[in-house]
Coordinates of C-alpha atoms in Angstrom, one line a residue:
X1 CA 0.0 0.0 0.0
X2 CA 0.8 3.7 -0.1
X3 CA 2.9 5.2 2.7
X4 CA 0.9 6.8 5.5
X5 CA 0.3 10.6 5.4
X6 CA 3.0 11.4 7.9
X7 CA 5.5 9.7 5.6
X8 CA 4.2 11.4 2.4
X9 CA 3.8 14.9 4.0
X10 CA 6.1 17.8 3.5
X11 CA 9.1 18.8 5.6
X12 CA 9.6 17.2 8.9
X13 CA 10.1 19.5 11.9
X14 CA 13.8 18.8 12.8
X15 CA 13.0 19.2 16.5
X16 CA 10.3 16.4 16.3
X17 CA 11.1 13.5 18.5
X18 CA 11.0 11.1 15.5
X19 CA 12.4 13.5 12.9
X20 CA 15.4 11.4 12.0
X21 CA 13.4 8.2 11.8
X22 CA 10.8 9.8 9.5
X23 CA 13.5 11.3 7.3
X24 CA 15.2 7.9 7.0
X25 CA 11.9 6.2 6.1
X26 CA 11.3 8.9 3.4
X27 CA 14.7 8.4 2.0
X28 CA 14.1 4.6 1.7
X29 CA 10.7 5.2 0.1
X30 CA 12.3 7.4 -2.6
X31 CA 14.7 4.7 -3.8
X32 CA 14.1 2.9 -7.1
X33 CA 12.4 -0.2 -5.7
X34 CA 9.0 -1.5 -4.9
X35 CA 7.9 -1.0 -1.3
X36 CA 4.6 -1.3 0.4
X37 CA 3.2 -0.4 3.8
X38 CA 0.7 -2.4 5.8
X39 CA -0.8 -1.1 9.0
X40 CA -1.0 -3.6 11.9
X41 CA -3.0 -2.6 14.9
X42 CA -1.1 -2.7 18.2
X43 CA -3.4 -5.4 19.5
X44 CA -2.3 -7.7 16.7
X45 CA 1.4 -6.9 17.4
X46 CA 1.4 -6.6 21.2
X47 CA 5.1 -7.6 21.6
X48 CA 6.3 -5.0 19.2
X49 CA 4.0 -2.4 20.9
X50 CA 5.5 -3.4 24.3
X51 CA 9.1 -3.1 23.0
X52 CA 8.4 0.2 21.2
X53 CA 6.9 1.8 24.3
X54 CA 9.8 0.5 26.5
X55 CA 12.3 1.9 24.0
X56 CA 10.5 5.3 23.8
X57 CA 10.5 5.5 27.6
X58 CA 14.1 4.5 28.1
X59 CA 17.3 6.5 27.7
X60 CA 19.5 3.8 26.1
X61 CA 20.4 4.2 22.5
X62 CA 20.4 0.4 22.0
X63 CA 19.0 -2.5 23.9
X64 CA 19.6 -6.1 22.9
X65 CA 17.6 -9.0 24.3
X66 CA 19.0 -12.5 24.4
X67 CA 15.6 -13.7 25.6
X68 CA 12.2 -12.0 25.7
X69 CA 11.8 -9.5 28.5
X70 CA 9.5 -10.9 31.3
X71 CA 6.6 -8.6 30.3
X72 CA 6.6 -10.1 26.8
X73 CA 6.2 -13.7 27.9
X74 CA 2.4 -13.7 28.5
X75 CA 2.0 -11.8 25.2
X76 CA 4.0 -14.3 23.3
X77 CA 2.0 -17.2 25.0
X78 CA -1.3 -15.5 24.0
X79 CA 0.0 -15.1 20.4
X80 CA 1.0 -18.7 20.2
X81 CA -2.5 -19.7 21.5
X82 CA -4.0 -17.4 18.9
X83 CA -5.9 -15.4 21.6
X84 CA -7.8 -12.5 20.0
X85 CA -8.0 -9.2 21.8
X86 CA -10.8 -6.7 21.2
X87 CA -9.9 -3.1 20.2
X88 CA -11.6 -0.7 22.6

């Protein structure tokens, strides 16, 4: 699919918290290749949502996990059991 509006939009405010990430994504989209975007709701990707929130709240530039963090275990188990969560 097409990139979301915040990727297609004009200039990125250089002071925005995610300015460098948005700029990098825009640079990738402009390359001579086929690329598509698919939105996945956070309920369908709970582990990624958990890790993204933890990363945004932390101060480390890089975190590497050799095993899932404890908070991710029940989410991974629910995913393996194909548990569905309602979006509220």
